[in-house]
Tab-separated table of C-alpha atoms in Angstrom:
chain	number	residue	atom	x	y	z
A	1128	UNK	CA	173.648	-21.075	-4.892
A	1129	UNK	CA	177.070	-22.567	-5.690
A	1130	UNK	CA	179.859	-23.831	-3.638
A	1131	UNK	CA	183.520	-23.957	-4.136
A	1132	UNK	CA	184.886	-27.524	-3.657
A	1133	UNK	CA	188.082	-28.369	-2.405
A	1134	UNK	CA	190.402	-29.275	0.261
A	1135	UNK	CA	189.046	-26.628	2.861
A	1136	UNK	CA	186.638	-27.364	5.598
A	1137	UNK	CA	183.874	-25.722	5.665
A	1138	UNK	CA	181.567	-24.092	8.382
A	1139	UNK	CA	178.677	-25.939	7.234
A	1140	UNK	CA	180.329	-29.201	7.470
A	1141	UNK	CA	179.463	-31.442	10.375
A	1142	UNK	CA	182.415	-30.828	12.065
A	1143	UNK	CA	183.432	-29.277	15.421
A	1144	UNK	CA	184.516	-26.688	13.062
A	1145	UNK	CA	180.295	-26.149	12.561
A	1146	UNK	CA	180.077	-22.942	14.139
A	1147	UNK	CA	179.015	-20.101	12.678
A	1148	UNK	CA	181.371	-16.847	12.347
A	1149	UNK	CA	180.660	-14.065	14.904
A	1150	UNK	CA	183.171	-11.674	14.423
A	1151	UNK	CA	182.423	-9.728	11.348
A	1152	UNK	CA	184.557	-6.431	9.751
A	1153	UNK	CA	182.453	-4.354	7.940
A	1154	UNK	CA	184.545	-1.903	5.320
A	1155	UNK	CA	182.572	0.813	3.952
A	1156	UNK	CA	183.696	3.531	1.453
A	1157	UNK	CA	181.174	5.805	3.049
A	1158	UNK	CA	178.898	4.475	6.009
A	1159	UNK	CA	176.297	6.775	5.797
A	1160	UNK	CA	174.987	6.154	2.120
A	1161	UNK	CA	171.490	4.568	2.422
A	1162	UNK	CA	172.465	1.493	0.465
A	1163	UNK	CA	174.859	0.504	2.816
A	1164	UNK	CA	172.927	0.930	5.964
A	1165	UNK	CA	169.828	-1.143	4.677
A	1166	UNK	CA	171.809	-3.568	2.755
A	1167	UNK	CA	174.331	-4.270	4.845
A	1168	UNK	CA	174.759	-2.565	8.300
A	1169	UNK	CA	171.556	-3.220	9.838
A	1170	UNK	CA	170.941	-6.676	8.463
A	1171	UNK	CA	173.973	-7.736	9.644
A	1172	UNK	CA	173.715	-6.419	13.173
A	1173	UNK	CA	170.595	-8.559	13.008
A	1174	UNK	CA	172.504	-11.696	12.162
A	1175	UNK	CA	175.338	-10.471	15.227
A	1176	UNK	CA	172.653	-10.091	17.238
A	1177	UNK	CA	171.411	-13.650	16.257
A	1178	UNK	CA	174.124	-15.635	17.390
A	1179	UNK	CA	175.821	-13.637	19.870
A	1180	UNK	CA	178.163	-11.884	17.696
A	1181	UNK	CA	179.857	-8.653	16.897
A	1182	UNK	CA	180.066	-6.042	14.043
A	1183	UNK	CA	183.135	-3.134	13.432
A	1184	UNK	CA	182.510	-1.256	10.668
A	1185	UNK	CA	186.043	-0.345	9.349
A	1186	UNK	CA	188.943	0.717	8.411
A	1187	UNK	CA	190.349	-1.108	10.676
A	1188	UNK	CA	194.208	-2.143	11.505
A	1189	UNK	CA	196.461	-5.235	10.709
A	1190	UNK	CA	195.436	-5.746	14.504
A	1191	UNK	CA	192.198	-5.510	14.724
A	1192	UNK	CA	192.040	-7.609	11.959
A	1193	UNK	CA	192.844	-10.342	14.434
A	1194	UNK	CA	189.686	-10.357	15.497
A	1195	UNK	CA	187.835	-10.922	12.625
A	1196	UNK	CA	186.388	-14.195	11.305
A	1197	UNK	CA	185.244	-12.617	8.398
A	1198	UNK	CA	185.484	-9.339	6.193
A	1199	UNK	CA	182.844	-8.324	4.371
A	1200	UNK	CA	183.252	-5.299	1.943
A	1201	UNK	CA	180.784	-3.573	-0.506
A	1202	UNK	CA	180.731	-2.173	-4.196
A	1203	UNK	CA	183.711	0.388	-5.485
A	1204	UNK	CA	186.599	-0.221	-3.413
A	1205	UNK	CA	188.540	2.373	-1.598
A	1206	UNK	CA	192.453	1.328	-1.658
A	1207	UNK	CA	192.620	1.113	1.954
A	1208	UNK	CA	189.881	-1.688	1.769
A	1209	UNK	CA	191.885	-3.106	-0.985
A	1210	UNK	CA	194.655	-2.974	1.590
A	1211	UNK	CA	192.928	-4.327	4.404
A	1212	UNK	CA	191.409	-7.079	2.220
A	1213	UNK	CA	195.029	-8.297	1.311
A	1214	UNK	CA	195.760	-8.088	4.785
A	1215	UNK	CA	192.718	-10.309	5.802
A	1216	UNK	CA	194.013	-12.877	2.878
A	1217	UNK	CA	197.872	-12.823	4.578
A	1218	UNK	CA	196.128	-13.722	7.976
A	1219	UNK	CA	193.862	-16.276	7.057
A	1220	UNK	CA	190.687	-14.448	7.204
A	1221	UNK	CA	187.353	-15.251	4.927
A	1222	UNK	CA	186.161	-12.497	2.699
A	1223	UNK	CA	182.706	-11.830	1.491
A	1224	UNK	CA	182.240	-9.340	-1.612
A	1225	UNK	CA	178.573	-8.557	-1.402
A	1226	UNK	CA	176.918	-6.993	-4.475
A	1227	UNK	CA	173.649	-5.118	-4.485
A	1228	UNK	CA	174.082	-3.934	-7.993
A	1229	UNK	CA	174.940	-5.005	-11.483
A	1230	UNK	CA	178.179	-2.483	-11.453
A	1231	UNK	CA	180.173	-3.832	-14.216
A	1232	UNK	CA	177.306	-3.551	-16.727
A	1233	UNK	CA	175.976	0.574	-15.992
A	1234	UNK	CA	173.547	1.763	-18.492
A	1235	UNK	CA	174.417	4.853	-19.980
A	1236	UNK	CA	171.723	7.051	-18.424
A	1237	UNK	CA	172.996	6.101	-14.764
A	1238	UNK	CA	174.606	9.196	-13.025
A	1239	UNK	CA	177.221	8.116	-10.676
A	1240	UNK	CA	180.354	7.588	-12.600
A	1241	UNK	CA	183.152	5.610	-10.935
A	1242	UNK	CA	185.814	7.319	-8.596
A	1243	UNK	CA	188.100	5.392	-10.388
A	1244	UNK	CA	187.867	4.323	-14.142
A	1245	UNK	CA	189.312	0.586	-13.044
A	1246	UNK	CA	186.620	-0.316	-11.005
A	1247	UNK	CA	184.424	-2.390	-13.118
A	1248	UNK	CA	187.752	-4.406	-13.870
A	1249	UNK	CA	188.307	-4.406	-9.754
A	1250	UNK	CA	185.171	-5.475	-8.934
A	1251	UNK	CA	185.302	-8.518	-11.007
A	1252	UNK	CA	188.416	-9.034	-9.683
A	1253	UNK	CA	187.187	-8.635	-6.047
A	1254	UNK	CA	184.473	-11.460	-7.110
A	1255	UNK	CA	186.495	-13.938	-8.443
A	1256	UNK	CA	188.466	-13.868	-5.441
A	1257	UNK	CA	186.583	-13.755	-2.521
A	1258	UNK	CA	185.008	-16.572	-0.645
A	1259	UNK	CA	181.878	-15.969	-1.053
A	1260	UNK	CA	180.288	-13.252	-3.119
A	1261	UNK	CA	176.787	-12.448	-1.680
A	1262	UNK	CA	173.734	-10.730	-4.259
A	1263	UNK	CA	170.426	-9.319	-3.389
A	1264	UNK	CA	168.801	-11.038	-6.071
A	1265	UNK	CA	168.578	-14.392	-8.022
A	1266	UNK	CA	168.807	-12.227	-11.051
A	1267	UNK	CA	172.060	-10.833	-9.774
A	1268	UNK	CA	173.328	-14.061	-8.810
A	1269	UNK	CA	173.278	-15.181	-12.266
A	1270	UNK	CA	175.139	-12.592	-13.403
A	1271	UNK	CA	178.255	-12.798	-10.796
A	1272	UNK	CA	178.403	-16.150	-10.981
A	1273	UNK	CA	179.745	-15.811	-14.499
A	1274	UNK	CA	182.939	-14.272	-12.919
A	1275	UNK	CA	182.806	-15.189	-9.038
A	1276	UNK	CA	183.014	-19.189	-7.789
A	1277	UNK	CA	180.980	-19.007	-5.504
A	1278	UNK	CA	177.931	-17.362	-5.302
A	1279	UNK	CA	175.258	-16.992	-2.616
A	1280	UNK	CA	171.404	-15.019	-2.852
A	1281	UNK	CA	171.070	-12.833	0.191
A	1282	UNK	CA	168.021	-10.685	-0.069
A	1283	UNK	CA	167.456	-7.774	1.142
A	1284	UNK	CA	165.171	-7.217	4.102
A	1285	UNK	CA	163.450	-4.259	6.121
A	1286	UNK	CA	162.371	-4.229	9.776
A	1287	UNK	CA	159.170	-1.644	10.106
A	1288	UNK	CA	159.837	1.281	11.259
A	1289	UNK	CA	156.703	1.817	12.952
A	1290	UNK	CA	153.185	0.577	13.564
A	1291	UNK	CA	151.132	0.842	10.888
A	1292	UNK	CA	147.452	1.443	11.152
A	1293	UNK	CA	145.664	1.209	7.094
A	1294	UNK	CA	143.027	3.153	8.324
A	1295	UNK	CA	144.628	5.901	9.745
A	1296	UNK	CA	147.399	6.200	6.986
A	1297	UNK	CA	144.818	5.716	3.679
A	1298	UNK	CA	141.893	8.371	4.099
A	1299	UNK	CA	139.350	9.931	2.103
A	1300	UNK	CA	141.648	12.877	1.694
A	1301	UNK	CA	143.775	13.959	-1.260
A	1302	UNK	CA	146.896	12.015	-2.418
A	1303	UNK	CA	150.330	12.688	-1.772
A	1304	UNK	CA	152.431	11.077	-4.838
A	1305	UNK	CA	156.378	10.622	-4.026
A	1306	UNK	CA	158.754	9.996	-6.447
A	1307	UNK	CA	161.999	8.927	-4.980
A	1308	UNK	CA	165.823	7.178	-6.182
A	1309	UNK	CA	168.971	7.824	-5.045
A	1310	UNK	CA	170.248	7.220	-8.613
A	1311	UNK	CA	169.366	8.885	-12.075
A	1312	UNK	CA	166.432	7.365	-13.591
A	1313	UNK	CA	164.338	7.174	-16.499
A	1314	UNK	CA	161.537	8.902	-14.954
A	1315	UNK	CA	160.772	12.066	-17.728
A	1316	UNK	CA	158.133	9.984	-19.203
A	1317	UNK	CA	155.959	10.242	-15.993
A	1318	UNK	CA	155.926	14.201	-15.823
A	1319	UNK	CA	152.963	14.124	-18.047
A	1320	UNK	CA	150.301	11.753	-16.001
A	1321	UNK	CA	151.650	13.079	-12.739
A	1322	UNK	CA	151.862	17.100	-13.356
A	1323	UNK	CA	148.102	16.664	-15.420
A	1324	UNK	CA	146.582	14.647	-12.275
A	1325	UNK	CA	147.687	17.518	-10.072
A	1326	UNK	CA	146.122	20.043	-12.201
A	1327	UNK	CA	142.932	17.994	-12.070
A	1328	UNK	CA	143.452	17.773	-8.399
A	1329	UNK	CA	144.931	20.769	-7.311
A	1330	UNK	CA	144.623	19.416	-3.730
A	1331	UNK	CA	147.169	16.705	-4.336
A	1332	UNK	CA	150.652	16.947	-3.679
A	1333	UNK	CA	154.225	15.661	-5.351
A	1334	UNK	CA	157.138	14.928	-3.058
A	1335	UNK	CA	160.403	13.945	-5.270
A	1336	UNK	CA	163.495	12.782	-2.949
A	1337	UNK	CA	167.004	12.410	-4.394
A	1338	UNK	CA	169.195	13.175	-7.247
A	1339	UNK	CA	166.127	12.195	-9.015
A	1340	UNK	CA	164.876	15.553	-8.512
A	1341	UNK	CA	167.380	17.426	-10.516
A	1342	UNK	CA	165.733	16.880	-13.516
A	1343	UNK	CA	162.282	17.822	-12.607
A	1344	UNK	CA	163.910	20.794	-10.261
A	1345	UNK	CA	165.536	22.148	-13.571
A	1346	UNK	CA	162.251	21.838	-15.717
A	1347	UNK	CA	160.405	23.762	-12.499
A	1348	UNK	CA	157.871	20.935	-11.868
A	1349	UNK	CA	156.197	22.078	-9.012
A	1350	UNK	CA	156.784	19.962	-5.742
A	1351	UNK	CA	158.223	19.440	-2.916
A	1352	UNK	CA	161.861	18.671	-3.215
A	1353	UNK	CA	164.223	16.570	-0.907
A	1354	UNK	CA	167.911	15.162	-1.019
A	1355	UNK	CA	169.355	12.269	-0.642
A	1356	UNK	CA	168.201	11.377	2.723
A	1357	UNK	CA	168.807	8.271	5.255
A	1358	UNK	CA	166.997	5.365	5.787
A	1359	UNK	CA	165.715	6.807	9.040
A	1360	UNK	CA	164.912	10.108	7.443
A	1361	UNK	CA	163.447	8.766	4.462
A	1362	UNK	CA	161.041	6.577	6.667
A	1363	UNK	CA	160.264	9.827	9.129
A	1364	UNK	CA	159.326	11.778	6.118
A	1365	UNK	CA	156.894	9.000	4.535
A	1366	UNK	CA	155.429	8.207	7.861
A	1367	UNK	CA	154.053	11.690	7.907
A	1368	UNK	CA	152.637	11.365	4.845
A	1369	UNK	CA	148.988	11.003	4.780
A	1370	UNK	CA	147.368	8.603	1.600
A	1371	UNK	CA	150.567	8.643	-0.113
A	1372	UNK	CA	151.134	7.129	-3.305
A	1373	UNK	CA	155.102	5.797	-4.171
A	1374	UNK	CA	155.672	5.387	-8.026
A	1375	UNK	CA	158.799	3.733	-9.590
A	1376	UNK	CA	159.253	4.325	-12.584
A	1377	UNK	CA	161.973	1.704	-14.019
A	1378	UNK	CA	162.887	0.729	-17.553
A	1379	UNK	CA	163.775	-2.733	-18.362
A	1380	UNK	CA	167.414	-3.023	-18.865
A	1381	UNK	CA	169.419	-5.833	-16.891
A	1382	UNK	CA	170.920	-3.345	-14.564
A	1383	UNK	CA	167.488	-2.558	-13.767
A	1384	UNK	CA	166.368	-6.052	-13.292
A	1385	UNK	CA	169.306	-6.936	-11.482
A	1386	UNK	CA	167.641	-4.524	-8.545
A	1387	UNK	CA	166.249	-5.673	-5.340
A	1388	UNK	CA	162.592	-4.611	-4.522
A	1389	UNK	CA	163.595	-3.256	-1.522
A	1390	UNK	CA	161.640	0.245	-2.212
A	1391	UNK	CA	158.587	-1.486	-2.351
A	1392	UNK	CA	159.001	-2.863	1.258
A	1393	UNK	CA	160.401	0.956	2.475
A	1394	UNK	CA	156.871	2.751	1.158
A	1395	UNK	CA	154.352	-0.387	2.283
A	1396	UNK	CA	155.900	-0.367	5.867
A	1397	UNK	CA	155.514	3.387	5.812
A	1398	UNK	CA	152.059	3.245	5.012
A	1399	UNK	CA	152.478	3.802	1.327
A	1400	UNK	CA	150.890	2.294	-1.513
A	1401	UNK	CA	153.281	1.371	-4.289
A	1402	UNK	CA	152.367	1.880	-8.196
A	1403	UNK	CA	155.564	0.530	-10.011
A	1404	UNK	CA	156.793	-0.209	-13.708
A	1405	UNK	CA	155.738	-4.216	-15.243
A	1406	UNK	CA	159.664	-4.723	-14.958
A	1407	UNK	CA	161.252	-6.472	-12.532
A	1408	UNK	CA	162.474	-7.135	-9.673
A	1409	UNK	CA	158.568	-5.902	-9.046
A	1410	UNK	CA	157.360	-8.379	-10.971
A	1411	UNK	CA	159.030	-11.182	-9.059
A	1412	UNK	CA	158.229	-9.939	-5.208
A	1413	UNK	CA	154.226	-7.898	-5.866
A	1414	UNK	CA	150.979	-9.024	-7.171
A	1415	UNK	CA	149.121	-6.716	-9.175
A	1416	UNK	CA	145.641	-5.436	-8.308
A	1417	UNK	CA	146.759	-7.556	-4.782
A	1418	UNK	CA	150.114	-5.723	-3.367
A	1419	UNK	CA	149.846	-2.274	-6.127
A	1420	UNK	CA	149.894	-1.857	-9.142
A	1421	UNK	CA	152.229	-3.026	-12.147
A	1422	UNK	CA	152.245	-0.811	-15.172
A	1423	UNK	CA	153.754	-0.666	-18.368
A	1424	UNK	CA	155.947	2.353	-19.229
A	1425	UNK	CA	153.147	4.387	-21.141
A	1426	UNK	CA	152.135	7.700	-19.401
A	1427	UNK	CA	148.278	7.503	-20.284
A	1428	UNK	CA	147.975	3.992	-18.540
A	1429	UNK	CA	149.897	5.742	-15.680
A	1430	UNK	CA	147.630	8.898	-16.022
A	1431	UNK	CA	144.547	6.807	-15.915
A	1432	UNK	CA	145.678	4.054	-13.274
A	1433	UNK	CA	146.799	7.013	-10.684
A	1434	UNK	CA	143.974	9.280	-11.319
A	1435	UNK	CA	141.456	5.657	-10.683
A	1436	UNK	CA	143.445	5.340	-7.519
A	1437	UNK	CA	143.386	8.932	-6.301
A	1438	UNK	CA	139.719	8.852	-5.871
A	1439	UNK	CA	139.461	4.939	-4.470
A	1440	UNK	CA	139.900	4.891	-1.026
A	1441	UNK	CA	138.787	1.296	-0.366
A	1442	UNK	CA	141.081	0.396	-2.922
A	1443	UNK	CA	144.294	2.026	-1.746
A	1444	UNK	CA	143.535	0.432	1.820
A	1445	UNK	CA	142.792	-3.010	0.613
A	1446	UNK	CA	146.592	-2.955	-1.387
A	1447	UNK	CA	148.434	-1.265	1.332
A	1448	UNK	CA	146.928	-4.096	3.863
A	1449	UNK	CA	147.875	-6.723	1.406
A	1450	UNK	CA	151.340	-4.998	0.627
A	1451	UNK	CA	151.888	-4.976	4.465
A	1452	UNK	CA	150.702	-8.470	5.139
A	1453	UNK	CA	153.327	-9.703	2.430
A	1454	UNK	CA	156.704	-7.696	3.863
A	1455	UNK	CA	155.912	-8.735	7.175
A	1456	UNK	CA	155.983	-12.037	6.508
A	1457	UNK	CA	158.422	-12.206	3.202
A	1458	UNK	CA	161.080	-9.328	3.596
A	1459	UNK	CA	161.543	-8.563	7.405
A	1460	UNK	CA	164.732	-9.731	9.534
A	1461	UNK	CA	164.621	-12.662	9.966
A	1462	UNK	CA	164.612	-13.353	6.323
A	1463	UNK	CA	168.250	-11.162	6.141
A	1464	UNK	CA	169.351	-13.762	9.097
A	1465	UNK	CA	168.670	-16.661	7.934
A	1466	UNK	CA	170.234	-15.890	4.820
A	1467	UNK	CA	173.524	-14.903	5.821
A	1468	UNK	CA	173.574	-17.502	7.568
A	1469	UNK	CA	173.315	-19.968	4.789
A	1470	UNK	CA	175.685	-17.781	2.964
A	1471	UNK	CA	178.282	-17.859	6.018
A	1472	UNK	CA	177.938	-21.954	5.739
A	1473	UNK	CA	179.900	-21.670	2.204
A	1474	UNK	CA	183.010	-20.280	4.068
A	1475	UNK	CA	186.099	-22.275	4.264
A	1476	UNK	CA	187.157	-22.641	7.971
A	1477	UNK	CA	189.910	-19.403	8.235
A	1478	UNK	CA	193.330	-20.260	8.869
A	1479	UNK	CA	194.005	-20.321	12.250
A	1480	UNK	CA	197.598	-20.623	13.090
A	1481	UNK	CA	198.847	-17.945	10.993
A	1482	UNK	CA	196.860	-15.388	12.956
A	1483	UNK	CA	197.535	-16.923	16.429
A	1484	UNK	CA	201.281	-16.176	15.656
A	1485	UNK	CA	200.664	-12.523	14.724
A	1486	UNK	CA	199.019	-11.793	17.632
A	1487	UNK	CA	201.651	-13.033	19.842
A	1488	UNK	CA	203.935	-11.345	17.638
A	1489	UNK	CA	202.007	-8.287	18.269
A	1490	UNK	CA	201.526	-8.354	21.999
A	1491	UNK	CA	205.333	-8.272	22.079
């Protein structure tokens, strides 16, 4: 974690000035993508909630601007966020730029082009700017800092969305496997262990949620096929999954190990055992043979891994009690909290006068 030095004070000083910002603008180029709500919505509702604070998720106006201690925006930029951000900068007002991705070095294979053909060049711009620029991992972190001044790791976090009970969600019944990304992956390799194990086990089933479906949907792999679906959806539809096995399948590029592990804690605290790549970010947050399983990319060590695991109840219940034991304590809220909050402390006090003028001005 770096910090900016400089004439500003600071709100982790020791200074009357100490207090923490409560007021937060949230600008969103679509609110409803998954990404946004578990990186950023919900955690930092957690944080409002926390100190006694309040979250608008935006556009918002030059007025209600005058509310904010802080803006914090998110990825591509729409130009009205690139407006409102230059409006929070002539009124005094922090801004974060938090990054959950690598998005100025995309691998070829990744689907979702840019709206605009700038914004790798924007971004970086954004970054170097900003007060603060936040990044799920320490991996990531290394990577902005080469552009951004100051740099902070905020990881993400998940709250469960339910009770789990090991016994009741790992059974001596046939396997549900679930493939799942919101993204385009490299995931062809795996159609040979997974499509052979269901022949062997006819009984078994393969749920594949996403646009990494297309793929498979156009080669008519048989399964059960779902969009893109929320955070709460996504959770509903793995909590009604009975001994359900989550593979992620990731190759190891930097984009790819710039990721968060985030899908690991989304299937344990649904009651799913996770079987992913030996890339990171899983190899910096699970244990193999402890948490699931890490594999290299090579479909007969998948094939003969999943098929092992398929048949070994004890075995699935003994890493998904593990798994759970670990996000509990390592990924849940309070982790998201108390890392904002560190982040927040690298914030130059706003300017203050500026914006008590413009709201006179604008109660006129």
């Amino acid at each position: 974690m770096m910090r900016r030095h400089g004439g500003h004070d600071y709100y982790g000083c020791t200074s009357p000035h100490s207090t923490l910002p409560k007021n937060i603008v949230l600008l969103a180029r679509n609110p409803l993508l998954p990404c946004f709500k578990l990186r950023l919505a919900q955690p930092l509702q957690w944080y409002c909630d926390a100190v006694g604070g309040a979250l608008r998720i935006g556009p918002c106006s030059r007025e209600e601007l005058l509310w904010a201690d802080v803006v914090i925006l998110q990825r591509e930029p729409t130009p009205a966020m690139l407006q409102t951000v230059k409006e929070a900068r002539e009124l005094g007002i922090n801004v974060v730029y938090d990054m959950d991705d690598l998005l100025t070095g995309l691998p070829d294979f990744l689907a979702f082009p840019f709206a605009d053909k700038n914004a790798p060049e924007v971004i970086r711009t954004l970054a170097a700017g900003a007060d603060v620029t936040t990044c799920s991992t320490a991996r990531l972190e290394r990577e902005m800092a080469k552009v951004a001044d100051v740099t902070a790791v905020v990881p993400n976090a998940m709250a469960a969305p339910a009770p789990i009970e090991v016994e009741e969600k790992q059974t001596d019944g046939p396997c549900t496997f679930v493939l799942a990304a919101s993204d385009t992956v490299q995931s062809g390799w795996l159609r040979y262990p997974l499509t052979r194990l269901l022949r062997k086990h006819p009984e078994s089933r393969l749920v594949i949620v996403g646009r990494v479906g297309k793929d498979w949907q156009d080669k008519n792999i048989p399964a059960d096929y779902y969009p893109l679906l929320s955070p709460e959806a996504f959770s509903g539809l793995l909590l009604s999954l009975r001994n359900a096995v989550g593979v992620i399948p990731l190759d190891d590029s930097l984009f790819s190990a710039c990721k968060s592990a985030i899908k690991f804690y989304h299937y344990s605290l649904c009651g799913v055992v996770t079987v992913a790549s030996k890339v990171p970010p899983y190899t910096d947050e699970m244990t193999h043979g402890e948490t699931g399983l890490l594999l290299e990319n090579d479909p007969q060590e998948w094939l003969a891994a999943l098929e092992e695991l398929a048949g070994a109840t004890d075995k699935r219940k003994l890493l998904l009690a593990k798994a759970l034991r670990w996000c509990h304590k390592n990924a849940g809220p309070t982790r998201a909290v108390e890392a904002w909050k560190k982040a927040f402390h690298l914030l130059p006090r706003p300017g203050g006068e500026l914006r008590e003028t413009t709201a006179k001005g604008s109660q006129k």
